[in-house]
XYZ file of C-alpha atoms in Angstrom:
565
model
C 288.321 176.682 124.619
C 287.095 175.374 128.037
C 285.859 171.724 127.572
C 282.989 170.702 129.439
C 283.565 168.212 132.159
C 282.037 165.310 130.184
C 284.879 165.643 127.429
C 287.632 165.501 130.361
C 290.321 162.870 130.324
C 291.641 163.145 133.845
C 289.954 159.842 134.989
C 292.078 157.712 132.432
C 294.631 159.925 132.091
C 294.459 160.625 128.365
C 294.578 164.454 128.093
C 298.103 164.265 126.170
C 299.139 165.545 123.169
C 300.198 163.637 120.008
C 297.178 161.523 119.696
C 296.218 159.969 116.524
C 292.790 161.437 117.121
C 292.175 164.544 118.289
C 289.745 165.372 121.068
C 286.154 166.727 119.977
C 285.860 170.029 121.002
C 284.459 171.898 118.186
C 281.105 170.474 117.727
C 278.079 169.969 119.894
C 277.753 166.604 121.520
C 275.475 164.000 119.629
C 272.638 163.068 122.038
C 272.050 159.415 121.721
C 268.174 159.731 121.282
C 268.540 162.085 118.476
C 266.393 161.035 115.592
C 266.120 161.827 111.858
C 270.297 160.753 111.187
C 271.355 158.439 108.425
C 272.648 154.965 109.268
C 276.566 154.502 109.448
C 277.292 150.974 109.042
C 280.066 150.027 111.031
C 282.030 147.033 109.093
C 284.928 146.358 111.375
C 285.207 145.541 114.243
C 281.884 143.287 113.697
C 279.392 143.872 116.698
C 280.148 142.229 119.916
C 283.620 141.393 119.089
C 285.946 140.234 121.705
C 289.652 141.477 121.828
C 292.542 139.754 123.980
C 294.067 141.995 126.531
C 297.398 141.693 124.665
C 296.113 142.945 121.063
C 297.480 145.442 119.007
C 295.159 148.572 117.941
C 292.945 147.277 115.586
C 291.555 149.691 112.382
C 288.100 150.408 112.612
C 285.991 150.647 109.555
C 282.560 152.428 108.641
C 280.505 153.430 105.790
C 278.839 156.745 105.842
C 275.849 157.219 103.715
C 275.624 161.019 103.572
C 277.901 162.197 100.760
C 278.259 165.525 102.209
C 279.583 164.205 105.895
C 283.366 165.418 106.183
C 284.025 164.832 109.691
C 283.557 162.260 112.269
C 283.543 162.108 116.084
C 283.890 158.694 118.158
C 282.220 158.523 121.500
C 283.254 155.356 123.393
C 281.162 154.842 126.693
C 281.851 151.811 129.238
C 279.459 149.658 131.089
C 281.891 149.531 133.892
C 281.443 153.225 134.670
C 284.733 154.358 133.455
C 284.836 157.850 131.641
C 283.763 157.951 128.477
C 286.234 158.996 125.403
C 285.020 161.432 123.209
C 287.423 161.651 119.825
C 287.392 163.681 116.458
C 288.860 161.727 113.584
C 289.723 162.585 110.441
C 288.030 159.529 108.876
C 290.718 158.608 106.245
C 289.975 156.702 103.185
C 290.998 152.770 103.213
C 294.076 152.151 101.146
C 295.659 148.853 99.598
C 298.449 147.806 102.127
C 302.437 147.434 101.062
C 302.986 145.626 97.799
C 305.722 143.110 97.441
C 307.167 143.763 93.843
C 308.525 140.677 93.719
C 305.454 138.684 93.750
C 303.762 140.381 90.732
C 302.731 138.537 87.853
C 300.659 137.820 84.720
C 298.846 135.257 86.744
C 297.617 137.335 89.550
C 296.325 140.671 90.162
C 297.416 143.302 92.599
C 294.748 143.364 95.305
C 291.997 145.962 95.202
C 289.849 147.236 97.758
C 285.906 145.885 97.200
C 283.305 148.388 97.079
C 282.489 148.432 100.423
C 286.141 149.088 101.441
C 286.234 151.670 98.984
C 283.567 153.418 100.483
C 284.942 152.857 103.918
C 286.618 155.385 106.475
C 289.124 154.298 108.977
C 290.492 155.170 112.192
C 293.220 153.215 114.213
C 293.561 154.124 117.921
C 296.948 155.602 119.204
C 298.242 153.024 121.591
C 297.248 155.252 124.678
C 293.601 155.476 123.506
C 293.356 151.650 122.789
C 294.879 150.771 126.151
C 292.416 153.016 127.753
C 289.494 151.291 125.630
C 290.487 147.877 126.846
C 291.047 148.669 130.314
C 287.629 149.865 130.322
C 286.082 147.114 128.663
C 287.331 143.834 130.226
C 284.774 141.553 130.846
C 282.323 144.554 130.161
C 281.018 145.975 127.012
C 282.060 149.337 125.419
C 279.333 151.234 123.121
C 281.294 152.559 119.986
C 279.229 155.371 118.439
C 280.494 157.078 115.010
C 278.633 160.258 114.246
C 279.093 161.932 110.582
C 279.190 165.749 110.381
C 278.493 168.036 107.480
C 278.825 171.833 107.925
C 279.260 171.315 111.781
C 275.951 169.321 112.120
C 275.365 165.760 112.930
C 274.326 163.867 109.956
C 274.508 160.237 110.409
C 275.370 157.808 113.392
C 276.055 153.885 113.803
C 276.798 151.887 116.832
C 278.526 148.614 117.814
C 279.879 147.154 121.123
C 282.836 145.051 121.750
C 284.713 143.590 125.092
C 287.897 143.007 126.151
C 288.511 139.337 127.478
C 290.328 138.571 130.750
C 292.203 135.632 128.649
C 295.203 136.522 127.117
C 296.450 134.875 123.903
C 299.866 134.428 125.648
C 301.826 132.928 122.808
C 302.959 133.874 119.240
C 301.876 132.390 115.705
C 304.067 130.707 113.593
C 302.644 130.598 109.977
C 303.880 130.267 106.156
C 303.954 133.410 104.260
C 303.428 132.655 100.488
C 303.202 134.311 97.066
C 300.141 133.569 94.747
C 302.012 133.207 91.330
C 300.756 130.048 89.087
C 303.287 129.127 86.566
C 303.009 127.134 83.563
C 306.091 125.199 83.090
C 305.289 123.130 80.279
C 302.187 123.299 78.070
C 299.409 122.384 79.835
C 301.175 121.928 83.148
C 300.316 124.474 85.655
C 302.135 124.688 89.010
C 301.011 126.550 92.103
C 304.925 128.011 92.081
C 307.693 127.794 89.805
C 311.213 126.083 91.562
C 312.728 129.493 90.719
C 310.204 131.229 93.111
C 310.487 128.936 96.276
C 313.236 131.252 97.611
C 310.079 133.880 98.284
C 308.272 131.487 100.415
C 308.769 132.756 104.062
C 307.933 131.667 107.629
C 307.037 134.061 109.910
C 306.534 134.641 113.879
C 304.009 136.955 114.777
C 302.894 138.288 118.271
C 299.524 139.693 118.399
C 300.408 142.568 120.725
C 302.997 143.515 118.129
C 302.409 145.489 114.873
C 304.368 143.420 112.570
C 305.823 139.940 112.432
C 309.288 138.716 112.216
C 310.962 136.146 109.470
C 312.015 132.981 110.765
C 312.911 131.516 107.663
C 313.264 132.138 104.282
C 315.337 131.904 100.867
C 314.847 128.184 100.916
C 315.349 126.765 97.452
C 313.239 123.564 98.048
C 309.546 123.452 99.518
C 308.946 123.144 103.121
C 305.393 122.834 104.063
C 303.320 121.239 107.017
C 304.779 122.287 110.510
C 303.863 121.567 114.005
C 305.046 121.927 117.645
C 304.949 119.982 120.879
C 302.634 121.018 123.046
C 305.305 122.601 125.706
C 306.748 124.289 122.460
C 309.852 122.365 122.843
C 310.147 120.321 119.383
C 309.529 121.706 115.987
C 308.766 119.462 113.011
C 308.453 120.243 109.573
C 308.126 118.685 105.992
C 311.275 119.927 103.954
C 311.504 118.273 100.329
C 314.724 116.979 99.596
C 317.054 116.359 96.498
C 315.140 116.010 93.067
C 311.603 117.135 94.828
C 311.840 113.986 97.443
C 308.720 114.082 99.591
C 309.812 111.846 101.881
C 312.155 114.067 104.218
C 311.004 115.338 107.602
C 313.212 117.539 109.999
C 312.587 117.614 113.740
C 314.417 119.959 115.833
C 314.808 121.614 119.245
C 312.948 124.803 119.340
C 315.576 127.542 120.723
C 315.927 131.010 120.116
C 318.649 130.408 116.931
C 317.862 126.887 115.754
C 319.354 125.096 112.609
C 317.922 122.378 110.425
C 321.075 120.108 109.606
C 320.981 117.148 107.538
C 321.364 114.847 110.756
C 317.986 116.329 111.942
C 316.292 114.815 108.859
C 314.359 111.557 108.892
C 312.956 109.536 105.553
C 309.505 108.246 105.733
C 310.899 106.117 102.867
C 312.096 103.569 105.218
C 308.556 102.716 106.034
C 308.166 99.141 104.392
C 310.842 100.036 101.926
C 308.821 102.365 100.208
C 310.410 103.870 97.347
C 307.330 104.827 94.712
C 308.168 108.185 93.278
C 304.609 108.654 92.670
C 303.358 108.554 96.145
C 303.592 111.184 98.572
C 305.565 109.358 101.389
C 304.675 111.813 104.284
C 301.545 114.103 104.716
C 300.176 116.121 107.405
C 302.660 114.900 110.098
C 302.374 115.845 113.497
C 304.558 115.872 116.355
C 303.138 114.162 119.534
C 302.214 116.372 122.567
C 305.679 115.244 124.557
C 307.714 115.623 121.378
C 308.839 111.810 121.406
C 306.726 110.709 118.586
C 305.494 111.953 114.960
C 301.947 110.467 113.170
C 301.970 110.890 109.444
C 299.902 109.654 106.642
C 301.992 107.251 104.253
C 301.446 105.559 101.278
C 299.398 108.310 99.970
C 297.811 108.723 96.886
C 296.314 112.180 96.478
C 294.406 114.462 93.729
C 295.994 117.254 92.528
C 294.636 120.024 90.342
C 296.424 123.384 89.659
C 294.877 126.272 87.995
C 295.934 129.741 86.756
C 293.370 131.350 89.262
C 295.458 132.794 91.690
C 292.514 133.363 94.298
C 291.880 129.195 94.471
C 294.972 128.204 92.693
C 295.140 124.565 93.787
C 292.850 121.393 94.757
C 294.787 118.952 96.771
C 293.499 115.952 99.081
C 294.583 112.377 99.789
C 292.307 109.412 98.070
C 294.562 106.725 99.542
C 296.836 106.359 102.670
C 297.718 104.764 105.929
C 298.596 105.996 109.075
C 302.208 105.683 110.487
C 304.355 106.647 113.379
C 307.840 107.401 114.309
C 309.604 106.959 117.604
C 312.459 109.301 118.149
C 313.642 106.588 120.894
C 314.637 103.993 118.651
C 314.325 105.721 115.004
C 311.498 103.116 113.676
C 308.651 103.680 111.576
C 305.351 101.688 112.201
C 301.903 101.349 110.953
C 299.481 102.345 113.299
C 296.969 99.375 113.915
C 293.517 100.447 113.213
C 294.696 103.116 110.792
C 296.238 101.194 108.428
C 293.498 99.673 106.275
C 294.163 99.878 102.153
C 290.427 100.006 101.562
C 290.260 103.428 103.372
C 292.094 106.493 103.307
C 293.251 107.377 106.445
C 295.078 110.837 106.804
C 295.311 114.502 108.759
C 295.799 113.196 112.462
C 296.326 114.988 115.119
C 297.063 114.203 119.219
C 294.947 114.527 121.923
C 296.649 116.931 124.856
C 297.436 113.887 126.710
C 298.769 111.864 123.717
C 296.227 108.781 124.447
C 294.451 109.323 121.188
C 294.389 110.710 117.957
C 291.510 112.253 115.858
C 291.895 111.635 112.028
C 289.907 111.918 108.734
C 288.705 108.841 107.203
C 287.059 107.907 103.792
C 286.614 104.966 101.430
C 289.721 104.868 99.207
C 289.081 105.725 95.681
C 291.626 106.276 92.569
C 292.620 109.812 92.493
C 292.344 110.299 88.675
C 289.649 107.594 87.438
C 289.588 106.812 84.089
C 287.515 109.025 81.723
C 287.058 111.643 84.110
C 288.253 115.202 82.796
C 290.752 116.969 85.144
C 289.058 119.761 87.455
C 289.401 123.327 86.140
C 288.639 125.255 89.091
C 287.848 124.644 92.757
C 284.470 122.578 93.472
C 284.232 121.531 89.904
C 282.035 118.695 89.587
C 284.962 116.914 87.843
C 286.792 116.618 91.163
C 286.796 112.858 92.405
C 284.112 113.134 95.154
C 285.527 111.992 98.392
C 283.422 113.000 101.777
C 285.791 112.361 104.820
C 284.623 111.481 108.315
C 286.086 112.454 111.537
C 287.290 109.372 113.786
C 288.961 108.729 117.043
C 291.445 105.790 117.556
C 293.456 105.096 120.654
C 297.096 105.494 120.138
C 297.910 102.976 123.070
C 301.561 103.382 122.679
C 301.570 102.723 118.994
C 299.329 99.568 119.297
C 296.225 101.503 117.987
C 293.164 100.073 118.454
C 289.338 100.237 116.948
C 288.628 103.629 115.063
C 285.067 105.248 115.954
C 283.314 108.028 114.039
C 283.134 111.263 116.014
C 279.258 111.577 116.397
C 278.254 115.207 115.074
C 281.560 115.350 112.632
C 280.929 112.223 110.553
C 278.309 110.552 108.319
C 276.178 113.855 107.627
C 276.784 113.722 103.845
C 279.591 116.727 104.014
C 283.186 116.350 103.915
C 284.521 116.840 107.621
C 288.147 117.458 107.691
C 291.318 119.093 109.496
C 290.350 118.366 112.981
C 292.123 120.185 116.016
C 291.613 119.121 119.546
C 291.623 121.911 122.055
C 294.443 122.014 124.516
C 291.957 121.534 127.462
C 290.817 117.973 125.527
C 287.122 119.533 125.453
C 286.612 120.274 121.991
C 287.150 119.424 118.297
C 287.200 122.006 115.594
C 286.983 120.672 112.159
C 286.107 122.363 108.417
C 283.071 121.073 106.732
C 282.619 121.729 102.938
C 280.921 119.842 100.165
C 284.031 117.667 99.014
C 287.738 117.079 99.673
C 289.666 119.111 102.066
C 291.864 122.277 102.266
C 291.516 125.690 100.854
C 287.835 124.831 100.210
C 285.803 128.177 98.768
C 282.783 126.613 100.817
C 284.721 125.675 103.902
C 283.232 126.478 107.215
C 284.465 126.060 110.814
C 282.338 124.070 113.151
C 282.965 122.898 116.876
C 281.831 119.626 118.486
C 282.585 118.134 121.900
C 285.683 115.821 121.990
C 283.558 113.070 122.816
C 281.520 113.430 120.026
C 277.805 115.146 119.982
C 275.964 117.996 118.488
C 278.042 120.131 115.884
C 277.853 123.625 115.944
C 278.608 126.196 113.173
C 281.062 128.865 114.418
C 280.082 132.337 114.984
C 283.256 133.373 113.570
C 283.051 131.887 110.265
C 283.421 134.511 107.430
C 282.015 134.378 103.969
C 284.887 132.792 102.130
C 287.272 129.892 102.986
C 287.659 129.101 106.563
C 290.322 126.815 107.483
C 294.097 126.110 108.777
C 293.035 126.864 112.437
C 295.071 126.336 115.778
C 294.267 126.467 119.695
C 296.280 128.793 121.922
C 298.230 127.125 124.446
C 295.339 128.181 127.008
C 292.628 127.000 124.721
C 290.937 130.268 124.743
C 291.711 131.373 121.538
C 291.495 130.535 118.026
C 293.674 131.442 114.902
C 292.296 130.822 111.175
C 293.112 131.841 107.730
C 290.132 132.909 105.331
C 289.667 134.852 101.964
C 286.800 137.019 103.067
C 288.811 140.096 102.880
C 290.955 139.440 99.876
C 291.866 136.640 97.476
C 295.235 137.103 99.410
C 294.646 135.023 102.366
C 294.569 136.620 105.796
C 294.687 135.406 109.559
C 291.881 135.973 111.946
C 291.236 135.106 115.696
C 288.071 134.140 117.597
C 287.932 133.404 121.433
C 286.265 130.163 122.542
C 284.730 130.235 126.095
C 284.468 127.308 128.273
C 280.829 126.355 126.844
C 282.381 126.383 123.469
C 281.089 129.513 122.384
C 282.976 131.751 120.210
C 283.356 135.414 119.195
C 283.380 137.423 115.775
C 286.468 137.078 114.028
C 288.888 139.738 114.404
C 291.885 140.533 112.058
C 295.397 140.091 112.556
C 296.556 143.140 110.437
C 299.883 143.555 108.545
C 300.610 139.569 108.641
C 302.342 140.072 105.225
C 302.362 142.144 101.950
C 298.714 143.034 100.771
C 299.855 140.691 97.627
C 301.077 137.880 99.453
C 298.974 135.067 101.288
C 299.223 133.642 104.973
C 298.387 130.035 105.743
C 299.168 127.118 108.119
C 299.071 129.368 111.144
C 299.926 127.621 114.421
C 300.224 128.673 118.035
C 303.596 128.163 119.796
C 303.981 127.567 123.495
C 307.147 129.732 123.963
C 308.186 133.110 125.637
C 308.765 136.122 124.029
C 312.564 135.550 122.501
C 312.140 132.051 122.524
C 312.306 131.740 118.286
C 314.286 134.086 116.446
C 315.906 132.929 113.492
C 315.923 129.481 111.733
C 319.018 128.433 109.789
C 318.293 125.492 106.949
C 321.955 124.272 106.248
C 320.328 121.016 105.320
C 318.316 122.819 102.648
C 321.735 124.388 101.083
C 323.199 121.025 100.913
C 319.928 119.689 98.762
C 320.318 122.796 96.698
C 324.109 121.820 95.878
C 322.952 118.069 95.480
C 320.367 119.110 92.788
C 322.558 121.518 91.186
C 325.529 119.021 90.884
C 323.194 116.261 89.628
C 321.840 118.349 86.662
C 325.167 119.065 85.785
C 326.041 115.715 85.723
C 323.076 114.774 83.491
C 324.323 117.436 81.089
C 327.651 115.993 80.676
C 329.528 119.051 82.675
C 330.884 116.568 85.382
C 333.935 118.714 86.424
C 331.446 121.457 87.458
C 329.186 119.080 89.126
C 332.125 117.969 91.131
C 333.074 121.411 92.078
C 329.312 121.913 93.407
């Protein structure tokens, strides 16, 4: 069949075989003004989504109310005058993704499609088609029109617009990949993960223009948690539990393609004021300074923690007491930060300004983690949680001399709990999470943006319907990654663009970040070139595993075996 000129691809160079979607030629072209058609709902991408130029092809998703519709066409027109694309697509059904068989347990459920997802049809552009869409929509809108056909006639239609930013992401995302398998280790005591399952934790690196991530670190027999990088990407810090669940150890290592965390790379927060209390978390939410010289942490921390069998929100965890302390890599000393060391308050979650001159932290009146007579919470946002509402403050670092903490206008004293602040690399904005109580993994958590010097806070457009947190800015300050449970109880990563005026775009999903029955958290951009990180070896953690084994054997009187270990 000879195609009409309006179906030709010569202007874009797409008249090639092997495309995922074949060229639409069998049906008459849908007329833009045609009436009487049912409404196709395009669920993803959201209307007015903005994509980076370095982004892998997304999966489009729509719902057609006409049950007899059996084929679909997609027409993409460009406001910049580029030749339109006309494609016929099969409209496959959405499927649950890859399952990790190791992470199936009686305390979780295999992921299921929601009713909307089960009703959806999907299409993922071939790389050539996606490249053409991006090229035709740089800083200009492209209109995507989906038309459903029954018996060769158009019966339904829906539209959305998207665009491609001129701003690349330009950096990979480092994140933790976790199973959601709460375990009852002893009667009445639930833990988010049994010690024998710790090797299932993994840390991955994802370039958003690639379809899959790379595993950087896995198989650890101890818990490694919150991590951070210097702004130039040269220094990496991470909490790593030591022998006997020692929460006082922290690793600082140079970033390179093949990294090794050695015992000599570890520091102990226990050196601070000789602190040895086993019931306190010694280091919490530590952050490497922009130049890599300092680490700021919360210490002398008391925290409320409640673990649940509900894998969807399996833990509540937040500090109720604590002060800030800083570590100087030059002299190896740990010191309190004046102005953020008042025991009458909990001071935590501090992050650096891009120039390292000040810190942004959360602060609230100190409280008992477990008030006498108060029952333990049994679910997230249970009224029995200790009620604590943080405000966000700024404080000078002043080379460790600190200063007077001042509340950040728009992110404090608003009757809500404001937490997890992040300062944009251009120093213009602070993005934080607002919820009714506490912090971290809150079902009602929503992202707000406020000028770094204080001002009116705005609810971000990128927020999804359920849990928005763990956010991080790209080095160029134009993109922000965050985690959400809107699509699945198994947390996923999303991306939004933030322009010079602080306006953000609808969230776009970073697909295939892990197995469908695993969760993504603590995503952080790393300012490195491609290939700058390939693998992290953890010889220090292997030493701790052997130490624990030897200790346990000694406790059981098996001294000879302990010596061998």
